[in-house]
Amino acid sequence: MSASVPSGQAEIKKYDTYYVNVDPEQDDKATEIKLLSFKRPHMRAFHCSWMGFFTAFFIWFAIAPLLPEIKTSLGLSKQQIWTSNICSVAGTVFMRFINGPMCDKYGARILMGVLLMLCSIPCACTGLVNSAASLSTLRFFIGLGGSTFVCCQFWTSRMFTKEVAGTANALVGGWGNLGGGVTQIVMGTLLFPLFKLGMSADKAWRTVCIVPAVVGFCLGFLIIQVSDDAPKGNYKDMKKNGTMPEVSAAASFRSGAANINTWILFVQYACCFGVELTMNNAAASYFKSKFELNTESAAAIASIFGWMNLFARGIGGYVSDNLNSRMGMRGRLIWQGCLLIVEGALVFVFSNSNSLAVAIVIMVFFSSVVQAAEGSTYGIVPYVNPPVT
């Protein structure tokens, strides 16, 4: 994405020096990850990307642990709740197709911030829900925030070289997805009971979603102000000074969509991330109905699935990078294939567990493999179509 600079003319950059080692041949992308640093531009973008995605998950799944209460309050059927879950996922799938080309044109920073602020609005309106139709509609628009995953991955791929992209993308994706587990505890086990101390259960679930909405809006605004689009600066300035050419969002979309490898990886990723979305939406309700738990306990147990993101995705990406250095792309694909096979087997074991203790233990292993499979995907992405990935 770099443009040529006329002979004898120095390239204009926002930063003269970097806190991390970079590769000038890869547009000054970082060749290392310094987790304890928050320095601009590389590590600031790294931390803003996972925090933004984490907060998007906080907004996106704030309703999930409250669904048993919403179901009772509105007199909804199990099928109507599942319809709302589908609408929630449909929103993010729809917006992810748009986000890729938009990131190519405008950069991930602005899109991340704007999406967080916009999706905070329907989240804050959760209390206005009064029917199955309004619940599904609301969750569709909140679900648009889940597309910040594209911004998250694009941003780190823009900041780090292909050699460390698997680890970098797995870490920000995993820590971001950790929001799904934290949300179960914060919303279902902490805030909901707290709000119930001063009001009815019906008013509590209608009011509590204001908290993630405020957090998301504020963080979205902050991300736009304190970070950078790329190692050499923001896209607007880079295009103005000739460091970067103008990009067509439509052409970018056509280039990615026309590549068969894009769709193969699409299916591979759906087999792991799709499973995670299903668990985030349904785990609390599943544990409450199957093992007859209360909302608070079911949400706490369901959160365990998301907590595995803390390390499992990073491991998936790290192993993928290491196998790539030894075996090339073949090593990455073998690793991911093995993970998907084990994941499929654990789905059957988990669904047939009739003991709560056994179900929790199996879920820990199941989640770890799911997250590692997702992490292994991120090491493949930069090689699918190098000019647009």
PDB file of N, CA and C in Angstrom, residues 252-300:
ATOM      1  N   SER A 252     -11.259  -3.062  -4.229  1.00  0.00           N
ATOM      2  CA  SER A 252     -10.700  -3.894  -3.169  1.00  0.00           C
ATOM      3  C   SER A 252     -11.622  -5.069  -2.876  1.00  0.00           C
ATOM      4  N   PHE A 253     -12.923  -4.802  -2.826  1.00  0.00           N
ATOM      5  CA  PHE A 253     -13.893  -5.865  -2.562  1.00  0.00           C
ATOM      6  C   PHE A 253     -13.886  -6.900  -3.682  1.00  0.00           C
ATOM      7  N   ARG A 254     -13.864  -6.422  -4.928  1.00  0.00           N
ATOM      8  CA  ARG A 254     -13.860  -7.340  -6.071  1.00  0.00           C
ATOM      9  C   ARG A 254     -12.620  -8.216  -6.068  1.00  0.00           C
ATOM     10  N   SER A 255     -11.476  -7.624  -5.720  1.00  0.00           N
ATOM     11  CA  SER A 255     -10.224  -8.376  -5.706  1.00  0.00           C
ATOM     12  C   SER A 255     -10.265  -9.495  -4.669  1.00  0.00           C
ATOM     13  N   GLY A 256     -10.783  -9.182  -3.475  1.00  0.00           N
ATOM     14  CA  GLY A 256     -10.857 -10.191  -2.426  1.00  0.00           C
ATOM     15  C   GLY A 256     -11.906 -11.252  -2.710  1.00  0.00           C
ATOM     16  N   ALA A 257     -13.077 -10.821  -3.214  1.00  0.00           N
ATOM     17  CA  ALA A 257     -14.185 -11.742  -3.457  1.00  0.00           C
ATOM     18  C   ALA A 257     -13.916 -12.687  -4.625  1.00  0.00           C
ATOM     19  N   ALA A 258     -13.058 -12.264  -5.550  1.00  0.00           N
ATOM     20  CA  ALA A 258     -12.773 -13.087  -6.723  1.00  0.00           C
ATOM     21  C   ALA A 258     -11.732 -14.172  -6.437  1.00  0.00           C
ATOM     22  N   ASN A 259     -11.131 -14.120  -5.262  1.00  0.00           N
ATOM     23  CA  ASN A 259     -10.086 -15.082  -4.912  1.00  0.00           C
ATOM     24  C   ASN A 259     -10.715 -16.289  -4.209  1.00  0.00           C
ATOM     25  N   ILE A 260     -10.582 -17.470  -4.795  1.00  0.00           N
ATOM     26  CA  ILE A 260     -11.192 -18.682  -4.235  1.00  0.00           C
ATOM     27  C   ILE A 260     -10.670 -18.983  -2.838  1.00  0.00           C
ATOM     28  N   ASN A 261      -9.411 -18.608  -2.565  1.00  0.00           N
ATOM     29  CA  ASN A 261      -8.838 -18.856  -1.240  1.00  0.00           C
ATOM     30  C   ASN A 261      -9.580 -18.078  -0.151  1.00  0.00           C
ATOM     31  N   THR A 262     -10.125 -16.923  -0.526  1.00  0.00           N
ATOM     32  CA  THR A 262     -10.901 -16.129   0.428  1.00  0.00           C
ATOM     33  C   THR A 262     -12.091 -16.930   0.940  1.00  0.00           C
ATOM     34  N   TRP A 263     -12.777 -17.618   0.038  1.00  0.00           N
ATOM     35  CA  TRP A 263     -13.989 -18.348   0.411  1.00  0.00           C
ATOM     36  C   TRP A 263     -13.664 -19.651   1.126  1.00  0.00           C
ATOM     37  N   ILE A 264     -12.530 -20.249   0.771  1.00  0.00           N
ATOM     38  CA  ILE A 264     -12.115 -21.460   1.490  1.00  0.00           C
ATOM     39  C   ILE A 264     -11.826 -21.116   2.953  1.00  0.00           C
ATOM     40  N   LEU A 265     -11.098 -20.005   3.164  1.00  0.00           N
ATOM     41  CA  LEU A 265     -10.787 -19.590   4.529  1.00  0.00           C
ATOM     42  C   LEU A 265     -12.049 -19.127   5.248  1.00  0.00           C
ATOM     43  N   PHE A 266     -12.996 -18.569   4.492  1.00  0.00           N
ATOM     44  CA  PHE A 266     -14.283 -18.155   5.052  1.00  0.00           C
ATOM     45  C   PHE A 266     -14.980 -19.351   5.716  1.00  0.00           C
ATOM     46  N   VAL A 267     -15.000 -20.480   5.011  1.00  0.00           N
ATOM     47  CA  VAL A 267     -15.635 -21.691   5.533  1.00  0.00           C
ATOM     48  C   VAL A 267     -14.862 -22.231   6.736  1.00  0.00           C
ATOM     49  N   GLN A 268     -13.518 -22.233   6.620  1.00  0.00           N
ATOM     50  CA  GLN A 268     -12.699 -22.719   7.736  1.00  0.00           C
ATOM     51  C   GLN A 268     -12.943 -21.896   8.997  1.00  0.00           C
ATOM     52  N   TYR A 269     -12.998 -20.590   8.842  1.00  0.00           N
ATOM     53  CA  TYR A 269     -13.180 -19.731  10.012  1.00  0.00           C
ATOM     54  C   TYR A 269     -14.593 -19.845  10.572  1.00  0.00           C
ATOM     55  N   ALA A 270     -15.573 -20.058   9.683  1.00  0.00           N
ATOM     56  CA  ALA A 270     -16.950 -20.219  10.147  1.00  0.00           C
ATOM     57  C   ALA A 270     -17.079 -21.443  11.047  1.00  0.00           C
ATOM     58  N   CYS A 271     -16.248 -22.448  10.800  1.00  0.00           N
ATOM     59  CA  CYS A 271     -16.315 -23.687  11.585  1.00  0.00           C
ATOM     60  C   CYS A 271     -15.822 -23.500  13.022  1.00  0.00           C
ATOM     61  N   CYS A 272     -15.073 -22.439  13.275  1.00  0.00           N
ATOM     62  CA  CYS A 272     -14.616 -22.201  14.658  1.00  0.00           C
ATOM     63  C   CYS A 272     -15.267 -20.950  15.251  1.00  0.00           C
ATOM     64  N   PHE A 273     -15.220 -19.817  14.539  1.00  0.00           N
ATOM     65  CA  PHE A 273     -15.814 -18.607  15.094  1.00  0.00           C
ATOM     66  C   PHE A 273     -17.334 -18.712  15.153  1.00  0.00           C
ATOM     67  N   GLY A 274     -17.923 -19.410  14.175  1.00  0.00           N
ATOM     68  CA  GLY A 274     -19.373 -19.611  14.223  1.00  0.00           C
ATOM     69  C   GLY A 274     -19.791 -20.371  15.461  1.00  0.00           C
ATOM     70  N   VAL A 275     -18.973 -21.341  15.849  1.00  0.00           N
ATOM     71  CA  VAL A 275     -19.239 -22.105  17.072  1.00  0.00           C
ATOM     72  C   VAL A 275     -19.159 -21.194  18.290  1.00  0.00           C
ATOM     73  N   GLU A 276     -18.169 -20.311  18.307  1.00  0.00           N
ATOM     74  CA  GLU A 276     -18.022 -19.407  19.450  1.00  0.00           C
ATOM     75  C   GLU A 276     -19.214 -18.466  19.569  1.00  0.00           C
ATOM     76  N   LEU A 277     -19.674 -17.915  18.439  1.00  0.00           N
ATOM     77  CA  LEU A 277     -20.830 -17.018  18.481  1.00  0.00           C
ATOM     78  C   LEU A 277     -22.061 -17.735  19.023  1.00  0.00           C
ATOM     79  N   THR A 278     -22.234 -18.983  18.600  1.00  0.00           N
ATOM     80  CA  THR A 278     -23.368 -19.766  19.091  1.00  0.00           C
ATOM     81  C   THR A 278     -23.281 -19.964  20.598  1.00  0.00           C
ATOM     82  N   MET A 279     -22.094 -20.278  21.090  1.00  0.00           N
ATOM     83  CA  MET A 279     -21.906 -20.477  22.528  1.00  0.00           C
ATOM     84  C   MET A 279     -22.121 -19.180  23.300  1.00  0.00           C
ATOM     85  N   ASN A 280     -21.621 -18.063  22.790  1.00  0.00           N
ATOM     86  CA  ASN A 280     -21.795 -16.780  23.475  1.00  0.00           C
ATOM     87  C   ASN A 280     -23.271 -16.421  23.597  1.00  0.00           C
ATOM     88  N   ASN A 281     -24.039 -16.735  22.553  1.00  0.00           N
ATOM     89  CA  ASN A 281     -25.459 -16.406  22.563  1.00  0.00           C
ATOM     90  C   ASN A 281     -26.275 -17.358  23.426  1.00  0.00           C
ATOM     91  N   ALA A 282     -25.897 -18.640  23.419  1.00  0.00           N
ATOM     92  CA  ALA A 282     -26.780 -19.650  23.998  1.00  0.00           C
ATOM     93  C   ALA A 282     -26.301 -20.293  25.291  1.00  0.00           C
ATOM     94  N   ALA A 283     -25.031 -20.138  25.653  1.00  0.00           N
ATOM     95  CA  ALA A 283     -24.486 -20.882  26.786  1.00  0.00           C
ATOM     96  C   ALA A 283     -25.239 -20.628  28.095  1.00  0.00           C
ATOM     97  N   ALA A 284     -25.501 -19.365  28.403  1.00  0.00           N
ATOM     98  CA  ALA A 284     -26.187 -19.050  29.662  1.00  0.00           C
ATOM     99  C   ALA A 284     -27.577 -19.676  29.701  1.00  0.00           C
ATOM    100  N   SER A 285     -28.310 -19.553  28.605  1.00  0.00           N
ATOM    101  CA  SER A 285     -29.656 -20.142  28.541  1.00  0.00           C
ATOM    102  C   SER A 285     -29.582 -21.666  28.615  1.00  0.00           C
ATOM    103  N   TYR A 286     -28.562 -22.238  27.977  1.00  0.00           N
ATOM    104  CA  TYR A 286     -28.393 -23.701  27.971  1.00  0.00           C
ATOM    105  C   TYR A 286     -28.159 -24.231  29.387  1.00  0.00           C
ATOM    106  N   PHE A 287     -27.238 -23.604  30.104  1.00  0.00           N
ATOM    107  CA  PHE A 287     -26.934 -24.069  31.462  1.00  0.00           C
ATOM    108  C   PHE A 287     -28.115 -23.843  32.413  1.00  0.00           C
ATOM    109  N   LYS A 288     -28.850 -22.765  32.200  1.00  0.00           N
ATOM    110  CA  LYS A 288     -29.987 -22.493  33.079  1.00  0.00           C
ATOM    111  C   LYS A 288     -31.092 -23.522  32.886  1.00  0.00           C
ATOM    112  N   SER A 289     -31.384 -23.869  31.634  1.00  0.00           N
ATOM    113  CA  SER A 289     -32.477 -24.800  31.370  1.00  0.00           C
ATOM    114  C   SER A 289     -32.079 -26.259  31.607  1.00  0.00           C
ATOM    115  N   LYS A 290     -30.880 -26.663  31.178  1.00  0.00           N
ATOM    116  CA  LYS A 290     -30.481 -28.069  31.292  1.00  0.00           C
ATOM    117  C   LYS A 290     -30.170 -28.462  32.729  1.00  0.00           C
ATOM    118  N   PHE A 291     -29.525 -27.552  33.477  1.00  0.00           N
ATOM    119  CA  PHE A 291     -29.114 -27.904  34.839  1.00  0.00           C
ATOM    120  C   PHE A 291     -29.894 -27.139  35.909  1.00  0.00           C
ATOM    121  N   GLU A 292     -30.954 -26.424  35.471  1.00  0.00           N
ATOM    122  CA  GLU A 292     -31.877 -25.730  36.378  1.00  0.00           C
ATOM    123  C   GLU A 292     -31.144 -24.771  37.324  1.00  0.00           C
ATOM    124  N   LEU A 293     -30.318 -23.894  36.748  1.00  0.00           N
ATOM    125  CA  LEU A 293     -29.577 -22.895  37.514  1.00  0.00           C
ATOM    126  C   LEU A 293     -30.305 -21.560  37.454  1.00  0.00           C
ATOM    127  N   ASN A 294     -29.941 -20.631  38.351  1.00  0.00           N
ATOM    128  CA  ASN A 294     -30.496 -19.288  38.242  1.00  0.00           C
ATOM    129  C   ASN A 294     -29.684 -18.486  37.219  1.00  0.00           C
ATOM    130  N   THR A 295     -30.175 -17.315  36.861  1.00  0.00           N
ATOM    131  CA  THR A 295     -29.540 -16.501  35.817  1.00  0.00           C
ATOM    132  C   THR A 295     -28.101 -16.150  36.167  1.00  0.00           C
ATOM    133  N   GLU A 296     -27.869 -15.770  37.420  1.00  0.00           N
ATOM    134  CA  GLU A 296     -26.534 -15.353  37.841  1.00  0.00           C
ATOM    135  C   GLU A 296     -25.522 -16.492  37.729  1.00  0.00           C
ATOM    136  N   SER A 297     -25.895 -17.678  38.201  1.00  0.00           N
ATOM    137  CA  SER A 297     -24.989 -18.834  38.167  1.00  0.00           C
ATOM    138  C   SER A 297     -24.739 -19.297  36.735  1.00  0.00           C
ATOM    139  N   ALA A 298     -25.810 -19.336  35.933  1.00  0.00           N
ATOM    140  CA  ALA A 298     -25.666 -19.765  34.541  1.00  0.00           C
ATOM    141  C   ALA A 298     -24.741 -18.831  33.772  1.00  0.00           C
ATOM    142  N   ALA A 299     -24.862 -17.524  34.006  1.00  0.00           N
ATOM    143  CA  ALA A 299     -24.017 -16.550  33.315  1.00  0.00           C
ATOM    144  C   ALA A 299     -22.555 -16.704  33.730  1.00  0.00           C
ATOM    145  N   ALA A 300     -22.326 -16.955  35.016  1.00  0.00           N
ATOM    146  CA  ALA A 300     -20.955 -17.122  35.503  1.00  0.00           C
ATOM    147  C   ALA A 300     -20.286 -18.335  34.860  1.00  0.00           C
TER     148      ALA A 300
END
